[in-house]
mmCIF file of C-alpha atoms and ligand atoms in Angstrom:
data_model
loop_
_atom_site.group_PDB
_atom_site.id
_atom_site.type_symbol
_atom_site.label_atom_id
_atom_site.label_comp_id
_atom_site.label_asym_id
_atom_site.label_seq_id
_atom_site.Cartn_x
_atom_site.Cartn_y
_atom_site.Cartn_z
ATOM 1 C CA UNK A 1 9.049 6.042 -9.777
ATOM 2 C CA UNK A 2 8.845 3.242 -7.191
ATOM 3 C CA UNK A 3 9.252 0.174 -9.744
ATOM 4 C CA UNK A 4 9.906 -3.126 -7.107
ATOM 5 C CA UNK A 5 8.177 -4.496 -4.702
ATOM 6 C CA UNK A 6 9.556 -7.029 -2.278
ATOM 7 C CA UNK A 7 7.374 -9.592 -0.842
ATOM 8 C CA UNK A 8 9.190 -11.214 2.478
ATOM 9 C CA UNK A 9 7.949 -14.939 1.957
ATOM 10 C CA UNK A 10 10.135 -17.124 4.458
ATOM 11 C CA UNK A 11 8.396 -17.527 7.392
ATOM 12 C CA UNK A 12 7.001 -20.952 8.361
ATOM 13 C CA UNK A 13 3.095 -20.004 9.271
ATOM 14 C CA UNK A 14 3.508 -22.267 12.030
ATOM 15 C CA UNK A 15 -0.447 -20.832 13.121
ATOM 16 C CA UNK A 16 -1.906 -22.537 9.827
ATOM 17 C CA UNK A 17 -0.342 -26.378 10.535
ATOM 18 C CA UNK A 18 -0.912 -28.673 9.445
ATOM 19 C CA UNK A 19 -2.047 -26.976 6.614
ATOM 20 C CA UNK A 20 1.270 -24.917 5.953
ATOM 21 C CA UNK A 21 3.673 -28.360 6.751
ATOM 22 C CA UNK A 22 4.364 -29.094 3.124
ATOM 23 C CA UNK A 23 2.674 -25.650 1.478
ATOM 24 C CA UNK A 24 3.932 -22.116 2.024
ATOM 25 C CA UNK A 25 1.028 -19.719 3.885
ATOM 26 C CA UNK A 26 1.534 -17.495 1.090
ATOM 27 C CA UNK A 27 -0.435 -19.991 -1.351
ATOM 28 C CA UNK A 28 -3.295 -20.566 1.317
ATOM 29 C CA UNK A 29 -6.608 -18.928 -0.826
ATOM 30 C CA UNK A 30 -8.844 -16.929 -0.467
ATOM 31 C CA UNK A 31 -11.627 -18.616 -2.665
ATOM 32 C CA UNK A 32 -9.413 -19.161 -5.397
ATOM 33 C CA UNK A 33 -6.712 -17.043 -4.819
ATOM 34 C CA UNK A 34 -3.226 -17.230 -3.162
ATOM 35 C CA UNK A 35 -2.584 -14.998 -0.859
ATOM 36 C CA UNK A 36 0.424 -13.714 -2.663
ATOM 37 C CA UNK A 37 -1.701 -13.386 -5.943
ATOM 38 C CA UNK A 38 -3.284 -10.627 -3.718
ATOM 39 C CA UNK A 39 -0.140 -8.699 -2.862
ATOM 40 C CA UNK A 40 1.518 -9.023 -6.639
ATOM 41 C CA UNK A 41 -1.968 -7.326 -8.080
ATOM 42 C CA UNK A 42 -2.043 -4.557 -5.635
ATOM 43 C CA UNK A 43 1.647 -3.952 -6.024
ATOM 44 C CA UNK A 44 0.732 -3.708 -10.196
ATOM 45 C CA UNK A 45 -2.255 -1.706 -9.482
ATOM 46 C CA UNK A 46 0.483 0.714 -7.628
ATOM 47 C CA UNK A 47 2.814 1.026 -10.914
ATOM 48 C CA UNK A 48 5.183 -1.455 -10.144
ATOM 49 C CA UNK A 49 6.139 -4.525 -12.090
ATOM 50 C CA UNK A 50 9.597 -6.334 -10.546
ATOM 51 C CA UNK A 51 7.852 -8.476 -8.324
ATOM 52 C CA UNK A 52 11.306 -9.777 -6.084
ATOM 53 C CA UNK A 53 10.163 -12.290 -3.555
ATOM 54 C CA UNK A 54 12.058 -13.960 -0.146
ATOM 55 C CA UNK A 55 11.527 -16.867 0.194
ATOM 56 C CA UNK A 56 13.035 -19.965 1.811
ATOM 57 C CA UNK A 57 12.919 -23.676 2.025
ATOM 58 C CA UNK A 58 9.779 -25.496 0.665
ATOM 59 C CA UNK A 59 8.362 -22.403 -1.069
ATOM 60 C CA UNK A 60 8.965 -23.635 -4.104
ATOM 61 C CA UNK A 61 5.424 -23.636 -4.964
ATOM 62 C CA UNK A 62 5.272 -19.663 -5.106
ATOM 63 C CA UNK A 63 7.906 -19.759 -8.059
ATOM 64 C CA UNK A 64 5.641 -22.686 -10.042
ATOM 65 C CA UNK A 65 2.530 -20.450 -9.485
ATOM 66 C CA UNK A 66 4.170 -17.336 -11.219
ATOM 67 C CA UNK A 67 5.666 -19.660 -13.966
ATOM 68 C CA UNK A 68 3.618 -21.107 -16.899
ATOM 69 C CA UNK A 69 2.389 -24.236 -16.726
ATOM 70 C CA UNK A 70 2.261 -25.403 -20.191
ATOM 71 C CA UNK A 71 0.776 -29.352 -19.357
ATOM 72 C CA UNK A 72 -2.593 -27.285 -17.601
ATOM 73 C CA UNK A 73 -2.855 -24.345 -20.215
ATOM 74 C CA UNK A 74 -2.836 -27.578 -22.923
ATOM 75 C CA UNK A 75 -5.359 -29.378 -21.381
ATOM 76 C CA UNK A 76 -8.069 -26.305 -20.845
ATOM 77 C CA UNK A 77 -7.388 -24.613 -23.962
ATOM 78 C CA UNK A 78 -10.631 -23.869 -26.140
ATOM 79 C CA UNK A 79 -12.697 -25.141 -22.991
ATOM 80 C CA UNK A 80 -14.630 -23.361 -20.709
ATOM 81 C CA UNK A 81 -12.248 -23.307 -18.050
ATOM 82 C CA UNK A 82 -9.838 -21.360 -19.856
ATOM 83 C CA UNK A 83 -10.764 -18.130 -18.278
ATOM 84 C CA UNK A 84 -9.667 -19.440 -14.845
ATOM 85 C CA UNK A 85 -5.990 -18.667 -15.811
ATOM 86 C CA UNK A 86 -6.376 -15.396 -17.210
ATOM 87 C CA UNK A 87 -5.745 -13.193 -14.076
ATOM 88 C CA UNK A 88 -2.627 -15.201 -13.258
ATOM 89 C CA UNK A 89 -1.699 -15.067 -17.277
ATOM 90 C CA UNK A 90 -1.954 -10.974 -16.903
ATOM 91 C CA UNK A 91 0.537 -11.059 -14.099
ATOM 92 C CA UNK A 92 2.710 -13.763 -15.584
ATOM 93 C CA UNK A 93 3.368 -11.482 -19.021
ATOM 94 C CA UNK A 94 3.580 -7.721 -16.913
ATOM 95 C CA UNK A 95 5.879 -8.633 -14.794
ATOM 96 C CA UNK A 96 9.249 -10.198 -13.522
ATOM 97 C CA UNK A 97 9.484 -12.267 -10.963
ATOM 98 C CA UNK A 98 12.867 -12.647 -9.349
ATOM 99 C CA UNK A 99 13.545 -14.438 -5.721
ATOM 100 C CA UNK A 100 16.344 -14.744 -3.309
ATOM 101 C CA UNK A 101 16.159 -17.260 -0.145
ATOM 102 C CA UNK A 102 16.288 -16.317 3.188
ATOM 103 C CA UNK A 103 18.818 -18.552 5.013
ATOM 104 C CA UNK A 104 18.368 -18.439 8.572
ATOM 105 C CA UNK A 105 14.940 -16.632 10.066
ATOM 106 C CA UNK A 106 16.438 -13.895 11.869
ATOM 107 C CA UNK A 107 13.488 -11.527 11.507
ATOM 108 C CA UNK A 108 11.599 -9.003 8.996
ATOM 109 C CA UNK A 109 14.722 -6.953 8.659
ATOM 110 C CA UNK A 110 16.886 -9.731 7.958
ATOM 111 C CA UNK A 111 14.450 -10.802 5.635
ATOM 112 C CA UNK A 112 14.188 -7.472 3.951
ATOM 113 C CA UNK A 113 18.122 -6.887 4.078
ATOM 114 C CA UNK A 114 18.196 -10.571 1.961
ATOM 115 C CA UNK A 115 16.213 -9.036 -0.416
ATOM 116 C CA UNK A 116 19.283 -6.164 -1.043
ATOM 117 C CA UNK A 117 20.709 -7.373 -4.015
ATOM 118 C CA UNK A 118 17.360 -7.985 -6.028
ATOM 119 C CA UNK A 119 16.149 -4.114 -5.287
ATOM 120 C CA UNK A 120 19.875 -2.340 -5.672
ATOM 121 C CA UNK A 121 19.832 1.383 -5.139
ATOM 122 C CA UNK A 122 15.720 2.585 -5.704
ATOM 123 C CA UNK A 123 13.106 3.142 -3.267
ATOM 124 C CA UNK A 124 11.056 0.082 -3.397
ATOM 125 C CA UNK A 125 7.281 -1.149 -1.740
ATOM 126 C CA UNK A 126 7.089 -4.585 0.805
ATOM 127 C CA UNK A 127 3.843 -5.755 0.974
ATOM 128 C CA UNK A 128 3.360 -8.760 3.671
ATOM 129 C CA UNK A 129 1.133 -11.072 1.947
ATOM 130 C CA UNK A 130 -0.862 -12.585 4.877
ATOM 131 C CA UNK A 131 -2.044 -8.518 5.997
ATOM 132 C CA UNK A 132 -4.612 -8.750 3.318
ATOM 133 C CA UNK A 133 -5.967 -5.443 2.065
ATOM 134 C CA UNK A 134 -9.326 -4.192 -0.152
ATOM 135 C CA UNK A 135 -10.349 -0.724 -0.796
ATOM 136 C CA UNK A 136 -13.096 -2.103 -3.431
ATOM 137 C CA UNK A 137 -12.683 0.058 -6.702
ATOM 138 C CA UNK A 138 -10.757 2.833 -4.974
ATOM 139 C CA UNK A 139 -7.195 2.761 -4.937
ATOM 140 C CA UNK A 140 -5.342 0.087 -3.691
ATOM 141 C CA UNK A 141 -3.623 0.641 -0.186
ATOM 142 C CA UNK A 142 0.078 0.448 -1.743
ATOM 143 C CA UNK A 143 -1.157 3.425 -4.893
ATOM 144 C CA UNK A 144 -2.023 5.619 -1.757
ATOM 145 C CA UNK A 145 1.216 5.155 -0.577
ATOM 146 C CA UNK A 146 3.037 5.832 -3.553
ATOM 147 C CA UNK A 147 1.175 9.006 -4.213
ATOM 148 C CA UNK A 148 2.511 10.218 -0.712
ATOM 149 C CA UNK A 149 6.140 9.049 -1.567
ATOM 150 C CA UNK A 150 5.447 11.133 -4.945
ATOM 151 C CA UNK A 151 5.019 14.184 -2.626
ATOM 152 C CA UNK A 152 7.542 13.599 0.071
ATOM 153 C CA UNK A 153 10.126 11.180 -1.003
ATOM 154 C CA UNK A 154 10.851 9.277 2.076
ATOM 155 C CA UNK A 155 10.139 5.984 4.234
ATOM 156 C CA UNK A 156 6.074 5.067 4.631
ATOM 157 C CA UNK A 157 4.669 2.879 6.590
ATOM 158 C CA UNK A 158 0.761 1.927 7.147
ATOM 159 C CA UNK A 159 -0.838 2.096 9.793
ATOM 160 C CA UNK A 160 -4.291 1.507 11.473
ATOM 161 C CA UNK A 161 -6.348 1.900 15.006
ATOM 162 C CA UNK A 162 -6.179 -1.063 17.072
ATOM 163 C CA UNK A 163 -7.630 -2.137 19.567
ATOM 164 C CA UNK A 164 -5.527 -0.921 22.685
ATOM 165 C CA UNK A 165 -4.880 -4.661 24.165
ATOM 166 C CA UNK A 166 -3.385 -5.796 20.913
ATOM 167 C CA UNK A 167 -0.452 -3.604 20.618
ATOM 168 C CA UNK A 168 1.769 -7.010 21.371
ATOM 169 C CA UNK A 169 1.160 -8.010 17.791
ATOM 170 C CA UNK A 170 2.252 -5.067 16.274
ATOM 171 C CA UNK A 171 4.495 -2.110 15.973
ATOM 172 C CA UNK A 172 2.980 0.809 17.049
ATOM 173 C CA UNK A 173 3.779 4.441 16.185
ATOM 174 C CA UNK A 174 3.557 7.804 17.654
ATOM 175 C CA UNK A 175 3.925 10.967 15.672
ATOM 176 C CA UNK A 176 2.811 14.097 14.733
ATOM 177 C CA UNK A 177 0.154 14.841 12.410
ATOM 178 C CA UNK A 178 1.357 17.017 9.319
ATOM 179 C CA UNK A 179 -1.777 16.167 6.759
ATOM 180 C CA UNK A 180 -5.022 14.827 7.427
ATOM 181 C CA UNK A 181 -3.807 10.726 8.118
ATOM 182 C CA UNK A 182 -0.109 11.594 7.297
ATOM 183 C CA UNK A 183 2.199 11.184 10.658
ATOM 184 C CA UNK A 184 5.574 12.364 10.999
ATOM 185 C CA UNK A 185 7.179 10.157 12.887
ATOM 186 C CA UNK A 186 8.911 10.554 16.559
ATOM 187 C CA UNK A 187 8.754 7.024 18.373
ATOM 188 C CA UNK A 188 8.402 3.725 16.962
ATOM 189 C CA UNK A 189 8.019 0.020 19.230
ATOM 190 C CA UNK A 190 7.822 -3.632 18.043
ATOM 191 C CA UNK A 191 5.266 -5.084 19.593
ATOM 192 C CA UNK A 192 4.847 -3.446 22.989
ATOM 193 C CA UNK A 193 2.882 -4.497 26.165
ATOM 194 C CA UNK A 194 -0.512 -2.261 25.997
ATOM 195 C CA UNK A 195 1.104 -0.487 29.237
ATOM 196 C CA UNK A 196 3.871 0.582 27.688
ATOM 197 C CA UNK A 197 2.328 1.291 23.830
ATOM 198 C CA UNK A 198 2.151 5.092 23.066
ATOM 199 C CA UNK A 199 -0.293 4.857 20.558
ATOM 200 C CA UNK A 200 -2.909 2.302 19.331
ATOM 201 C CA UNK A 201 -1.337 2.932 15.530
ATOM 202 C CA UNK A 202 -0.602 -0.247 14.426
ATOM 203 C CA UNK A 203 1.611 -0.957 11.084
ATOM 204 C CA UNK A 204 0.162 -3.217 8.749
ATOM 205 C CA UNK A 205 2.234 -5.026 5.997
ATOM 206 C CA UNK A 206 2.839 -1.928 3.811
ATOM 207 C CA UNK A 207 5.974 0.123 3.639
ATOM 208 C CA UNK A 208 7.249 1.809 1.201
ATOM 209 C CA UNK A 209 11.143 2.174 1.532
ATOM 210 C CA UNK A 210 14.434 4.047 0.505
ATOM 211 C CA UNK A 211 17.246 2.405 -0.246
ATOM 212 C CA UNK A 212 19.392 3.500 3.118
ATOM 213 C CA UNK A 213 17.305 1.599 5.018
ATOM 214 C CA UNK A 214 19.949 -1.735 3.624
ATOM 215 C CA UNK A 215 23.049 0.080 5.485
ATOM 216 C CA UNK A 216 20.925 0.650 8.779
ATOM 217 C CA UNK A 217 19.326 -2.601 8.777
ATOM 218 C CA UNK A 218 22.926 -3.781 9.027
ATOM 219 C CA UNK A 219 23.928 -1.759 11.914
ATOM 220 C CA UNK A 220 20.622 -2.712 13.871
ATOM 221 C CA UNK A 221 20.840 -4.945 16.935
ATOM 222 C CA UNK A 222 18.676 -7.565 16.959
ATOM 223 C CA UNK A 223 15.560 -6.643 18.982
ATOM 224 C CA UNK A 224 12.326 -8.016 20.143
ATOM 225 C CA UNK A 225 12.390 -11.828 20.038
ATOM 226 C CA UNK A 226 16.272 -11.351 19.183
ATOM 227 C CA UNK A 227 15.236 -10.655 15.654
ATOM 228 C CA UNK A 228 16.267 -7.808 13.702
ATOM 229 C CA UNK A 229 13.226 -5.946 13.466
ATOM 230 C CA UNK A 230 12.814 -3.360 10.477
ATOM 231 C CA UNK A 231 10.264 -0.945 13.290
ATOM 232 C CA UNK A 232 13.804 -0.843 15.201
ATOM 233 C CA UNK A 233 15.492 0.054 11.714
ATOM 234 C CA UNK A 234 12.736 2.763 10.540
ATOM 235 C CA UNK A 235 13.109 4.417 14.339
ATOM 236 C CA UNK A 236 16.761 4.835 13.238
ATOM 237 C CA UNK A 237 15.904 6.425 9.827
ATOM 238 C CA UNK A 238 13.316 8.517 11.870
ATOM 239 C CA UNK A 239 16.078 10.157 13.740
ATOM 240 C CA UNK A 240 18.372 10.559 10.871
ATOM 241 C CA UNK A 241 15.705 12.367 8.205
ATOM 242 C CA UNK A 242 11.860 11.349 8.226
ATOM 243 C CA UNK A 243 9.637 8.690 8.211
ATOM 244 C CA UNK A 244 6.356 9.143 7.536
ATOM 245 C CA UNK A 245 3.269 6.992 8.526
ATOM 246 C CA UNK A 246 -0.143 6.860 6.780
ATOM 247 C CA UNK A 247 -3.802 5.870 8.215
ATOM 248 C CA UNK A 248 -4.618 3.964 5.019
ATOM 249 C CA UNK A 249 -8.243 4.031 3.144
ATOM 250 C CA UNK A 250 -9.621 0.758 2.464
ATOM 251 C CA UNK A 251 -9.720 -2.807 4.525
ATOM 252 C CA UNK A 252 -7.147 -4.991 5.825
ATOM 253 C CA UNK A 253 -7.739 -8.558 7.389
ATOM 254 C CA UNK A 254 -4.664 -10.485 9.156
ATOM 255 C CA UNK A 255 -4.676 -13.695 7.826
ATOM 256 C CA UNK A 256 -1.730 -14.506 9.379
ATOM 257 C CA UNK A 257 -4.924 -15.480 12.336
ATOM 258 C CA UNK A 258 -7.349 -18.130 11.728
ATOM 259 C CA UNK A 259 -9.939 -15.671 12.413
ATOM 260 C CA UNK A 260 -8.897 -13.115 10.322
ATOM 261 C CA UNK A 261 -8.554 -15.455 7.205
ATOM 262 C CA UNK A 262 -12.296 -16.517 7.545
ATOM 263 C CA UNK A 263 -13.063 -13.281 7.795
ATOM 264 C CA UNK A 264 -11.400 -12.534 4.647
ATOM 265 C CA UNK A 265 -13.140 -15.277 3.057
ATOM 266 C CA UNK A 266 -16.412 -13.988 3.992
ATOM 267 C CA UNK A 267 -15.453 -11.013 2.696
ATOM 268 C CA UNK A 268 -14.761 -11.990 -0.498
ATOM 269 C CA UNK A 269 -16.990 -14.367 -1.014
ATOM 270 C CA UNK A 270 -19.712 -12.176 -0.160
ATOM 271 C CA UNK A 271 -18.457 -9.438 -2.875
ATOM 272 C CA UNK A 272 -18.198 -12.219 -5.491
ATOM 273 C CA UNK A 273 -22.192 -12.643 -5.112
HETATM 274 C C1 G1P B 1 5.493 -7.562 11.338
HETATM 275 C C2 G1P B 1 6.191 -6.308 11.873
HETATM 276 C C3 G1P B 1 5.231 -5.483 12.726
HETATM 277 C C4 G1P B 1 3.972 -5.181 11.928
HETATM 278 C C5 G1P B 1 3.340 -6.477 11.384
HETATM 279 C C6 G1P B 1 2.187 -6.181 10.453
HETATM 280 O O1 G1P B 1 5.227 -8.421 12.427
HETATM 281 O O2 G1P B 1 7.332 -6.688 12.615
HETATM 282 O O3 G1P B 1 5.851 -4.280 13.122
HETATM 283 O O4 G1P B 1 3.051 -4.496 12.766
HETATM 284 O O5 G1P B 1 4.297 -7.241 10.654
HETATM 285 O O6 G1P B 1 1.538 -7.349 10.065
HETATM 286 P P1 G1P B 1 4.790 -9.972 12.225
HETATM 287 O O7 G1P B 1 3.307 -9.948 11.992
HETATM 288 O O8 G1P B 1 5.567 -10.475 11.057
HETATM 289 O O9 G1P B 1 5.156 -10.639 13.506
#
């Protein structure tokens, strides 16, 4: 049973300034919706409900919009606008919601290793909150990925065809298939140059993770950008057992990208017609 999911929250979304100067990225909407209201649902669509979220300074907003806020639920009460809360409410009173701040910004290991003591000794989910994903009434992206940790009980990440120039932006993959979308994998780069990418299998903010992955975090080096990099950390746990990676069903828009959050919004606003 995969019961936490960690959502790395720290990083500055220095692409969405001026917007993001005073307002963590995570809360940007899409219509009416943060970002990491997104992640948190799909993570309780997949079974889990220990929500433990990185996050650093000025993201204090995150931990007000998982909180109660007894003024606002006054004021609507009986109204008509009541129902706006009631999504959030659901979360709010399934879940816990613990956090942990990221000091220094050394990199999506680091910030998954600062998460350690808020997961302990399980297997556990990461969802990145700006890779946005929709599989309509299907199962979420993360579900899929549990049912394959159900079966196989090891490291998953998600992946997706890119486009071959864009393999800077991404870690790419190469592996071997053992079931139909289901790579084992052999080779794993952060973000190469398309010359040197193996593959055009890109991971996308999903992993699901066991608990190992802490200890070899802390022996990697830092890598690409001089961050540690969890692809570097996943290549090691690769070598040692299996990792497994998994051509998701469903969408996924980067809104991490200016372009990719609009599309997202069109997306979604054009379902919610
Ligand atoms: C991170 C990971 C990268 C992955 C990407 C997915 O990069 O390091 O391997 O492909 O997320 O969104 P970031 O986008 O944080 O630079």
């Amino acid at each position: 049973m995969i019961k936490k999911c960690l959502f790395p929250a720290a990083g500055y979304g220095t692409r969405f300034l001026p917007a993001t100067k005073a307002m963590p990225k995570e809360m940007l909407p899409i219509l009416t919706k943060p970002l990491i209201q997104y992640g948190v649902e799909e993570a309780m669509e997949a079974g889990m409900h220990d929500m433990a979220i990185i996050t650093g300074r000025g993201k204090r907003a995150i931990e007000d919009h998982f909180d109660i806020s007894y003024e606002l639920e006054h004021q609507i009460k009986g109204t008509d606008k009541e129902h706006y809360l009631t999504e959030i409410r659901e979360l709010i009173d399934n879940c816990t919601f613990s956090y942990t701040r990221q000091i220094e910004m050394k990199g999506l290991g680091h910030a998954i290793l600062s998460g350690e003591t808020l997961i302990g000794n399980e297997p556990f989910a990461v969802i990145l909150a700006d890779d946005l994903c929709d599989n309509g009434d299907d199962e979420s992206v993360l579900a899929q990925m549990v049912k394959i940790y159900n079966k196989y009980q090891c490291s998953i990440v998600a992946i997706e065809e890119i486009d071959p120039s864009e393999t800077k932006k991404y870690g790419i993959i190469d592996g071997k298939e053992i079931e139909d979308g289901i790579f084992m994998v052999k080779n794993m780069i952060e973000k190469p140059d398309p010359k040197d990418a193996p593959t055009n299998l890109a991971i996308i903010g999903r992993y699901i993770l066991t608990p190992d992955i802490f200890n070899i975090i802390k022996d990697t080096k830092p890598g690409k950008n001089g961050e540690i990099q969890i692809t570097d950390a996943l290549m090691t746990q690769a070598q040692k057992g299996m990792v497994l990676a998994y051509k998701f069903k469903g969408k996924r828009f980067d809104c991490g990208s200016v372009d990719g959050f609009v599309e997202a919004t069109n997306y979604f606003y054009s379902l919610s017609k």
